GROMACS .gro file of C-alpha atoms in nm:
model
  334
    1MET     CA    1  -1.999  -1.419   1.950
    2SER     CA    2  -2.339  -1.505   1.806
    3ASN     CA    3  -2.345  -1.569   1.432
    4ASP     CA    4  -2.656  -1.352   1.401
    5LYS     CA    5  -2.473  -1.042   1.526
    6THR     CA    6  -2.481  -0.764   1.268
    7PHE     CA    7  -2.206  -0.526   1.165
    8LYS     CA    8  -2.155  -0.251   0.909
    9ALA     CA    9  -1.954  -0.306   0.592
   10LEU     CA   10  -1.893  -0.149   0.254
   11VAL     CA   11  -2.055  -0.380   0.000
   12VAL     CA   12  -1.986  -0.372  -0.374
   13GLU     CA   13  -2.263  -0.526  -0.585
   14GLU     CA   14  -2.295  -0.614  -0.953
   15ASP     CA   15  -2.630  -0.583  -1.129
   16SER     CA   16  -2.763  -0.794  -1.417
   17GLU     CA   17  -2.613  -0.554  -1.673
   18GLY     CA   18  -2.264  -0.568  -1.527
   19ASN     CA   19  -2.278  -0.231  -1.349
   20PHE     CA   20  -2.126  -0.197  -1.003
   21SER     CA   21  -2.248   0.001  -0.701
   22LYS     CA   22  -2.106   0.068  -0.353
   23SER     CA   23  -2.303   0.113  -0.032
   24ILE     CA   24  -2.273   0.070   0.345
   25GLN     CA   25  -2.489  -0.222   0.456
   26GLU     CA   26  -2.568  -0.428   0.765
   27ARG     CA   27  -2.417  -0.777   0.743
   28GLN     CA   28  -2.425  -1.078   0.974
   29VAL     CA   29  -2.129  -1.265   1.119
   30SER     CA   30  -2.283  -1.585   0.979
   31GLU     CA   31  -2.223  -1.446   0.627
   32LEU     CA   32  -1.845  -1.443   0.681
   33PRO     CA   33  -1.625  -1.740   0.584
   34ASP     CA   34  -1.585  -2.012   0.846
   35ASN     CA   35  -1.222  -1.948   0.938
   36ASP     CA   36  -1.032  -1.984   1.266
   37LEU     CA   37  -0.976  -1.617   1.348
   38LEU     CA   38  -1.264  -1.373   1.404
   39ILE     CA   39  -1.156  -1.011   1.437
   40GLU     CA   40  -1.337  -0.689   1.521
   41VAL     CA   41  -1.184  -0.432   1.283
   42HIS     CA   42  -1.111  -0.090   1.429
   43TYR     CA   43  -0.913   0.065   1.142
   44SER     CA   44  -0.844  -0.004   0.778
   45SER     CA   45  -0.683   0.203   0.502
   46LEU     CA   46  -0.748   0.269   0.136
   47ASN     CA   47  -0.523   0.142  -0.141
   48TYR     CA   48  -0.537   0.147  -0.520
   49LYS     CA   49  -0.615  -0.226  -0.516
   50ASP     CA   50  -0.923  -0.154  -0.302
   51ALA     CA   51  -1.039   0.099  -0.560
   52MET     CA   52  -0.994  -0.154  -0.840
   53SER     CA   53  -1.192  -0.414  -0.645
   54ALA     CA   54  -1.465  -0.160  -0.567
   55SER     CA   55  -1.492  -0.067  -0.936
   56GLY     CA   56  -1.556  -0.431  -1.031
   57ASN     CA   57  -1.212  -0.526  -1.163
   58LYS     CA   58  -1.241  -0.904  -1.206
   59MET     CA   59  -0.861  -0.939  -1.204
   60ILE     CA   60  -0.877  -0.839  -0.836
   61THR     CA   61  -1.216  -0.968  -0.720
   62LYS     CA   62  -1.399  -1.242  -0.906
   63ASN     CA   63  -1.716  -1.276  -0.703
   64PHE     CA   64  -1.970  -1.013  -0.595
   65PRO     CA   65  -2.127  -0.891  -0.369
   66HIS     CA   66  -1.798  -0.825  -0.193
   67THR     CA   67  -1.638  -0.617   0.083
   68PRO     CA   68  -1.298  -0.473  -0.018
   69GLY     CA   69  -1.016  -0.374   0.217
   70ILE     CA   70  -0.674  -0.535   0.185
   71ASP     CA   71  -0.568  -0.387   0.523
   72ALA     CA   72  -0.716  -0.435   0.868
   73ALA     CA   73  -0.619  -0.365   1.228
   74GLY     CA   74  -0.834  -0.476   1.516
   75VAL     CA   75  -0.880  -0.700   1.817
   76VAL     CA   76  -0.933  -1.075   1.833
   77ILE     CA   77  -1.285  -1.189   1.919
   78SER     CA   78  -1.206  -1.561   1.900
   79ASP     CA   79  -0.939  -1.790   1.760
   80LYS     CA   80  -1.011  -2.161   1.715
   81SER     CA   81  -0.644  -2.224   1.632
   82GLY     CA   82  -0.521  -2.098   1.970
   83THR     CA   83  -0.261  -1.873   1.804
   84PHE     CA   84  -0.399  -1.548   1.945
   85SER     CA   85  -0.577  -1.460   2.267
   86GLU     CA   86  -0.910  -1.283   2.297
   87GLY     CA   87  -0.865  -0.905   2.293
   88GLN     CA   88  -0.516  -0.920   2.138
   89LYS     CA   89  -0.431  -0.644   1.888
   90VAL     CA   90  -0.350  -0.777   1.541
   91VAL     CA   91  -0.280  -0.641   1.194
   92ILE     CA   92  -0.349  -0.804   0.860
   93PHE     CA   93  -0.237  -0.714   0.510
   94GLY     CA   94  -0.199  -0.924   0.199
   95TYR     CA   95  -0.301  -1.279   0.115
   96ASP     CA   96  -0.662  -1.285  -0.012
   97LEU     CA   97  -0.803  -1.029   0.232
   98GLY     CA   98  -1.021  -0.776   0.048
   99MET     CA   99  -0.981  -0.961  -0.281
  100ASP     CA  100  -1.221  -1.258  -0.266
  101THR     CA  101  -1.227  -1.279   0.114
  102PRO     CA  102  -1.441  -1.007   0.284
  103GLY     CA  103  -1.196  -0.737   0.381
  104GLY     CA  104  -1.113  -0.462   0.626
  105LEU     CA  105  -1.382  -0.220   0.507
  106GLY     CA  106  -1.619  -0.415   0.727
  107GLN     CA  107  -1.638  -0.410   1.106
  108MET     CA  108  -1.582  -0.786   1.130
  109ILE     CA  109  -1.356  -1.022   0.934
  110SER     CA  110  -1.297  -1.398   0.952
  111ILE     CA  111  -0.958  -1.518   0.828
  112PRO     CA  112  -0.705  -1.801   0.866
  113ALA     CA  113  -0.494  -1.741   1.177
  114ASP     CA  114  -0.170  -1.742   0.978
  115TRP     CA  115  -0.274  -1.427   0.791
  116ALA     CA  116  -0.242  -1.211   1.102
  117VAL     CA  117   0.051  -1.079   1.303
  118ALA     CA  118   0.048  -0.924   1.647
  119CYS     CA  119   0.046  -0.544   1.632
  120PRO     CA  120   0.383  -0.418   1.761
  121ASP     CA  121   0.352  -0.261   2.107
  122ALA     CA  122   0.507   0.061   1.975
  123LEU     CA  123   0.219   0.112   1.729
  124THR     CA  124  -0.147   0.185   1.794
  125LEU     CA  125  -0.398   0.022   1.561
  126GLU     CA  126  -0.452   0.357   1.392
  127GLU     CA  127  -0.078   0.410   1.342
  128ALA     CA  128  -0.049   0.061   1.194
  129MET     CA  129  -0.306   0.156   0.932
  130ILE     CA  130  -0.133   0.485   0.852
  131TYR     CA  131   0.135   0.252   0.722
  132GLY     CA  132  -0.094  -0.022   0.591
  133THR     CA  133  -0.002  -0.200   0.270
  134GLY     CA  134   0.125   0.124   0.116
  135GLY     CA  135   0.361   0.198   0.403
  136ILE     CA  136   0.476  -0.161   0.436
  137THR     CA  137   0.545  -0.171   0.061
  138ALA     CA  138   0.753   0.144   0.099
  139ALA     CA  139   0.945  -0.009   0.390
  140LEU     CA  140   1.001  -0.334   0.198
  141SER     CA  141   1.130  -0.136  -0.100
  142ILE     CA  142   1.381   0.053   0.113
  143GLN     CA  143   1.485  -0.263   0.294
  144LYS     CA  144   1.551  -0.438  -0.038
  145LEU     CA  145   1.763  -0.147  -0.159
  146GLU     CA  146   1.957  -0.169   0.168
  147LYS     CA  147   2.017  -0.541   0.111
  148MET     CA  148   2.165  -0.449  -0.228
  149GLY     CA  149   2.407  -0.222  -0.045
  150ALA     CA  150   2.232   0.117  -0.080
  151LYS     CA  151   2.346   0.391   0.158
  152PRO     CA  152   2.288   0.767   0.172
  153ALA     CA  153   2.642   0.851   0.060
  154ASP     CA  154   2.581   0.683  -0.276
  155GLY     CA  155   2.358   0.966  -0.397
  156PRO     CA  156   1.988   1.046  -0.425
  157VAL     CA  157   1.701   0.802  -0.447
  158ALA     CA  158   1.432   0.877  -0.708
  159VAL     CA  159   1.069   0.807  -0.614
  160SER     CA  160   0.793   0.798  -0.875
  161GLY     CA  161   0.425   0.843  -0.791
  162ALA     CA  162   0.547   1.058  -0.506
  163THR     CA  163   0.209   1.178  -0.378
  164GLY     CA  164   0.064   0.828  -0.357
  165GLY     CA  165   0.053   0.610  -0.048
  166VAL     CA  166   0.371   0.416  -0.125
  167GLY     CA  167   0.554   0.717  -0.267
  168SER     CA  168   0.480   0.955   0.018
  169ILE     CA  169   0.580   0.710   0.292
  170SER     CA  170   0.892   0.613   0.092
  171ILE     CA  171   1.000   0.978   0.084
  172ALA     CA  172   0.944   1.024   0.456
  173ILE     CA  173   1.129   0.708   0.561
  174LEU     CA  174   1.418   0.766   0.318
  175SER     CA  175   1.460   1.120   0.448
  176GLN     CA  176   1.454   0.998   0.808
  177LEU     CA  177   1.727   0.744   0.723
  178GLY     CA  178   1.945   1.020   0.578
  179TYR     CA  179   1.886   0.986   0.204
  180ASP     CA  180   1.842   1.269  -0.045
  181VAL     CA  181   1.521   1.211  -0.240
  182ILE     CA  182   1.416   1.322  -0.589
  183ALA     CA  183   1.036   1.309  -0.596
  184PHE     CA  184   0.852   1.270  -0.928
  185SER     CA  185   0.486   1.371  -0.942
  186GLY     CA  186   0.233   1.502  -1.191
  187LYS     CA  187   0.070   1.707  -0.914
  188THR     CA  188   0.291   2.014  -0.919
  189GLU     CA  189   0.061   2.186  -0.668
  190GLN     CA  190   0.187   1.932  -0.411
  191THR     CA  191   0.553   2.044  -0.439
  192GLU     CA  192   0.566   2.204  -0.095
  193HIS     CA  193   0.388   1.906   0.061
  194LEU     CA  194   0.647   1.669  -0.087
  195LYS     CA  195   0.931   1.884   0.044
  196GLU     CA  196   0.768   1.879   0.388
  197LEU     CA  197   0.771   1.499   0.368
  198GLY     CA  198   1.146   1.515   0.311
  199ALA     CA  199   1.200   1.540  -0.064
  200THR     CA  200   1.521   1.725  -0.150
  201GLU     CA  201   1.397   1.801  -0.501
  202VAL     CA  202   1.060   1.773  -0.677
  203ARG     CA  203   1.034   1.720  -1.053
  204HIS     CA  204   0.737   1.673  -1.287
  205ARG     CA  205   0.676   1.304  -1.342
  206ASP     CA  206   0.713   1.331  -1.719
  207SER     CA  207   1.066   1.468  -1.693
  208VAL     CA  208   1.185   1.117  -1.616
  209ASN     CA  209   1.091   1.036  -1.976
  210ASP     CA  210   1.317   1.304  -2.127
  211VAL     CA  211   1.567   1.027  -2.201
  212GLY     CA  212   1.332   0.926  -2.484
  213LYS     CA  213   1.416   0.620  -2.693
  214ARG     CA  214   1.782   0.614  -2.596
  215PRO     CA  215   1.885   0.280  -2.442
  216VAL     CA  216   2.059   0.458  -2.151
  217GLY     CA  217   2.076   0.814  -2.026
  218ARG     CA  218   2.291   1.013  -1.789
  219GLU     CA  219   2.337   0.858  -1.443
  220LEU     CA  220   2.112   1.083  -1.233
  221TRP     CA  221   2.027   0.885  -0.918
  222ALA     CA  222   2.190   0.608  -0.719
  223ASN     CA  223   1.871   0.406  -0.669
  224ALA     CA  224   1.499   0.443  -0.728
  225ILE     CA  225   1.158   0.331  -0.603
  226ASP     CA  226   0.899   0.300  -0.879
  227THR     CA  227   0.530   0.282  -0.791
  228VAL     CA  228   0.369   0.334  -1.134
  229GLY     CA  229   0.526   0.098  -1.390
  230GLY     CA  230   0.522   0.147  -1.767
  231GLU     CA  231   0.769   0.381  -1.934
  232TYR     CA  232   0.840   0.550  -1.600
  233LEU     CA  233   0.996   0.228  -1.470
  234ALA     CA  234   1.193   0.178  -1.790
  235ASN     CA  235   1.330   0.531  -1.785
  236LEU     CA  236   1.418   0.522  -1.416
  237LEU     CA  237   1.630   0.217  -1.494
  238LYS     CA  238   1.800   0.389  -1.788
  239GLN     CA  239   1.917   0.678  -1.566
  240THR     CA  240   2.027   0.485  -1.256
  241LYS     CA  241   2.393   0.498  -1.163
  242ALA     CA  242   2.617   0.196  -1.218
  243GLY     CA  243   2.561  -0.068  -0.953
  244GLY     CA  244   2.232   0.086  -0.843
  245ALA     CA  245   1.887  -0.068  -0.825
  246VAL     CA  246   1.523   0.017  -0.891
  247THR     CA  247   1.237  -0.143  -0.699
  248SER     CA  248   0.904  -0.209  -0.873
  249CYS     CA  249   0.575  -0.235  -0.684
  250GLY     CA  250   0.300  -0.072  -0.893
  251LEU     CA  251   0.127  -0.054  -1.228
  252ALA     CA  252  -0.090   0.258  -1.221
  253ALA     CA  253   0.066   0.374  -1.551
  254SER     CA  254   0.099   0.031  -1.711
  255ALA     CA  255   0.179  -0.331  -1.633
  256GLU     CA  256   0.411  -0.341  -1.934
  257PHE     CA  257   0.737  -0.167  -2.016
  258ALA     CA  258   0.984  -0.192  -2.303
  259MET     CA  259   1.358  -0.128  -2.301
  260THR     CA  260   1.691  -0.283  -2.391
  261VAL     CA  261   1.910  -0.486  -2.158
  262LEU     CA  262   2.190  -0.227  -2.173
  263PRO     CA  263   2.140  -0.074  -1.825
  264PHE     CA  264   2.171  -0.425  -1.682
  265ILE     CA  265   2.476  -0.544  -1.875
  266THR     CA  266   2.674  -0.219  -1.909
  267ARG     CA  267   2.601  -0.062  -1.569
  268GLY     CA  268   2.504  -0.359  -1.355
  269VAL     CA  269   2.173  -0.198  -1.265
  270SER     CA  270   1.926  -0.428  -1.086
  271LEU     CA  271   1.546  -0.445  -1.109
  272LEU     CA  272   1.396  -0.557  -0.779
  273GLY     CA  273   1.039  -0.681  -0.748
  274ILE     CA  274   0.845  -0.599  -0.431
  275ASP     CA  275   0.568  -0.832  -0.315
  276SER     CA  276   0.375  -0.724  -0.006
  277VAL     CA  277   0.093  -0.977  -0.049
  278TYR     CA  278   0.233  -1.328  -0.026
  279ILE     CA  279   0.566  -1.274   0.149
  280PRO     CA  280   0.635  -1.523   0.432
  281LEU     CA  281   0.475  -1.444   0.767
  282GLU     CA  282   0.815  -1.412   0.938
  283ASP     CA  283   0.917  -1.148   0.684
  284LYS     CA  284   0.594  -0.960   0.759
  285LYS     CA  285   0.673  -0.968   1.131
  286THR     CA  286   1.023  -0.836   1.060
  287ILE     CA  287   0.907  -0.542   0.851
  288TRP     CA  288   0.632  -0.452   1.102
  289ASN     CA  289   0.898  -0.442   1.373
  290ARG     CA  290   1.109  -0.209   1.157
  291VAL     CA  291   0.826   0.038   1.099
  292ALA     CA  292   0.773   0.035   1.475
  293THR     CA  293   1.142   0.111   1.543
  294ASP     CA  294   1.402   0.260   1.307
  295MET     CA  295   1.148   0.327   1.032
  296LYS     CA  296   0.882   0.473   1.262
  297LEU     CA  297   0.803   0.827   1.155
  298PRO     CA  298   0.762   1.110   1.407
  299ASN     CA  299   0.420   1.280   1.409
  300LEU     CA  300   0.287   0.972   1.229
  301GLU     CA  301  -0.072   1.098   1.241
  302SER     CA  302   0.022   1.377   0.999
  303TYR     CA  303   0.087   1.126   0.720
  304GLY     CA  304  -0.269   0.999   0.699
  305GLU     CA  305  -0.613   1.156   0.664
  306GLU     CA  306  -0.874   0.982   0.879
  307ILE     CA  307  -1.211   0.915   0.717
  308THR     CA  308  -1.524   0.725   0.815
  309LEU     CA  309  -1.654   0.402   0.668
  310GLU     CA  310  -1.942   0.604   0.518
  311GLN     CA  311  -1.692   0.818   0.323
  312THR     CA  312  -1.516   0.525   0.156
  313PRO     CA  313  -1.730   0.510  -0.163
  314GLU     CA  314  -1.639   0.871  -0.242
  315TYR     CA  315  -1.269   0.826  -0.165
  316LEU     CA  316  -1.243   0.503  -0.365
  317ASP     CA  317  -1.378   0.693  -0.664
  318ARG     CA  318  -1.108   0.955  -0.608
  319PHE     CA  319  -0.843   0.683  -0.639
  320MET     CA  320  -0.973   0.581  -0.980
  321ALA     CA  321  -0.979   0.947  -1.088
  322GLY     CA  322  -0.618   1.003  -0.974
  323LYS     CA  323  -0.725   1.263  -0.717
  324THR     CA  324  -0.569   1.121  -0.401
  325VAL     CA  325  -0.270   1.238  -0.197
  326GLY     CA  326  -0.094   1.031   0.068
  327ARG     CA  327  -0.257   0.778   0.298
  328TYR     CA  328  -0.625   0.745   0.397
  329VAL     CA  329  -0.706   0.574   0.727
  330VAL     CA  330  -1.059   0.444   0.772
  331ASN     CA  331  -1.207   0.453   1.122
  332VAL     CA  332  -1.416   0.139   1.073
  333LYS     CA  333  -1.541   0.099   1.426
  334GLY     CA  334  -1.672   0.458   1.435
   0.00000   0.00000   0.00000
C-alpha cells in the first residue's frame, strides 16, 4: 500500500494553552510508525482508558496529536515479519495501542506483529469488538476466580460498576456459566437492564459501603469482581465469604483504598489483580478462544451499541461524565 494513501482517524490535539480538542481528520499512512504489521481497521470499541487519553490525561498518553483506541479488529494489509497473511482477520488489545501508538479509532494502524492475534473463526470482527478490552477483562476476571476454585454452588458473585463495559459483560458471562450475580450500580434506572443481562439481584452501589469503618462485615458473597476501586474495593473484600476472592481491574472511583488485613488473615480472602494490557500473547490467545466458545454470549449483538467514527468525540465525553451503559462498538471502516 502506498504511504501517501489517506485514511480517517479521530485526532486529539493540544493547543498552546494546554487545552485539548477532538476531531475526525484525514491522515496518511506515512504518518504511522514504521512497524511490521499494517492493518486496515474495521471495528474498534470505546473504553474508559480511551476517554482519559482523549481528554489529555498525560498518565495515559504523553504525546499529542494522538489517535486513541486501545482495541482494534481488522484485516492485514501487509506483514514484514511473515507472521500473518494478507487479508487475515486479526484482533489487537493492550500493549501501547491507543496510548502513545496511534490506535484503533483510525482506519489504519501500524504495530509490531506480536501485538496481534488471529481472530477466532467463531467470532466476526464486530463480535470481537463487542467484547474488546472490557469483555476480555471480564473474561479474565472470571477465569482467575475459577483458577482460585470458584464455582456456582459457592454462592453469589458481586459485581461493581455493573452498567460499565467490564461489569455488564461480567454479569452476562457469569449468568451463562450458572452463577448468581449481585449487581451494584449507581444507575438505578438500569435495574431491569441489569436483570436482563442475568443479574439475580441489583443493589445501589453505595450499599456496599454500609459496612462503614468496621474491619470486616457479614459474609454476603462468595466472590466479587470490582471494576471501580477505592472504598468499593475495600468494602467488597470486607464482606466476601471465607476462602473467597475479589478481582480488581479498575479505578474509576479511586486508585487508592484503605483497610485492615483482617479479611485476608481471618477469612483467607484473596485480592486478585487483573491485567489485560501486558499479559503474555499465549494467554491472550487462550482467553480469545474462551470468549469464542464456552464464554460466547448468545445474541452477542445486543450487548453493544454500534456507533460511527464521527460519533466518537461525543461518546468519549459521555464516558468522562459517567453517562455510559454497556459496550460501544465503533464501525471504523464505515
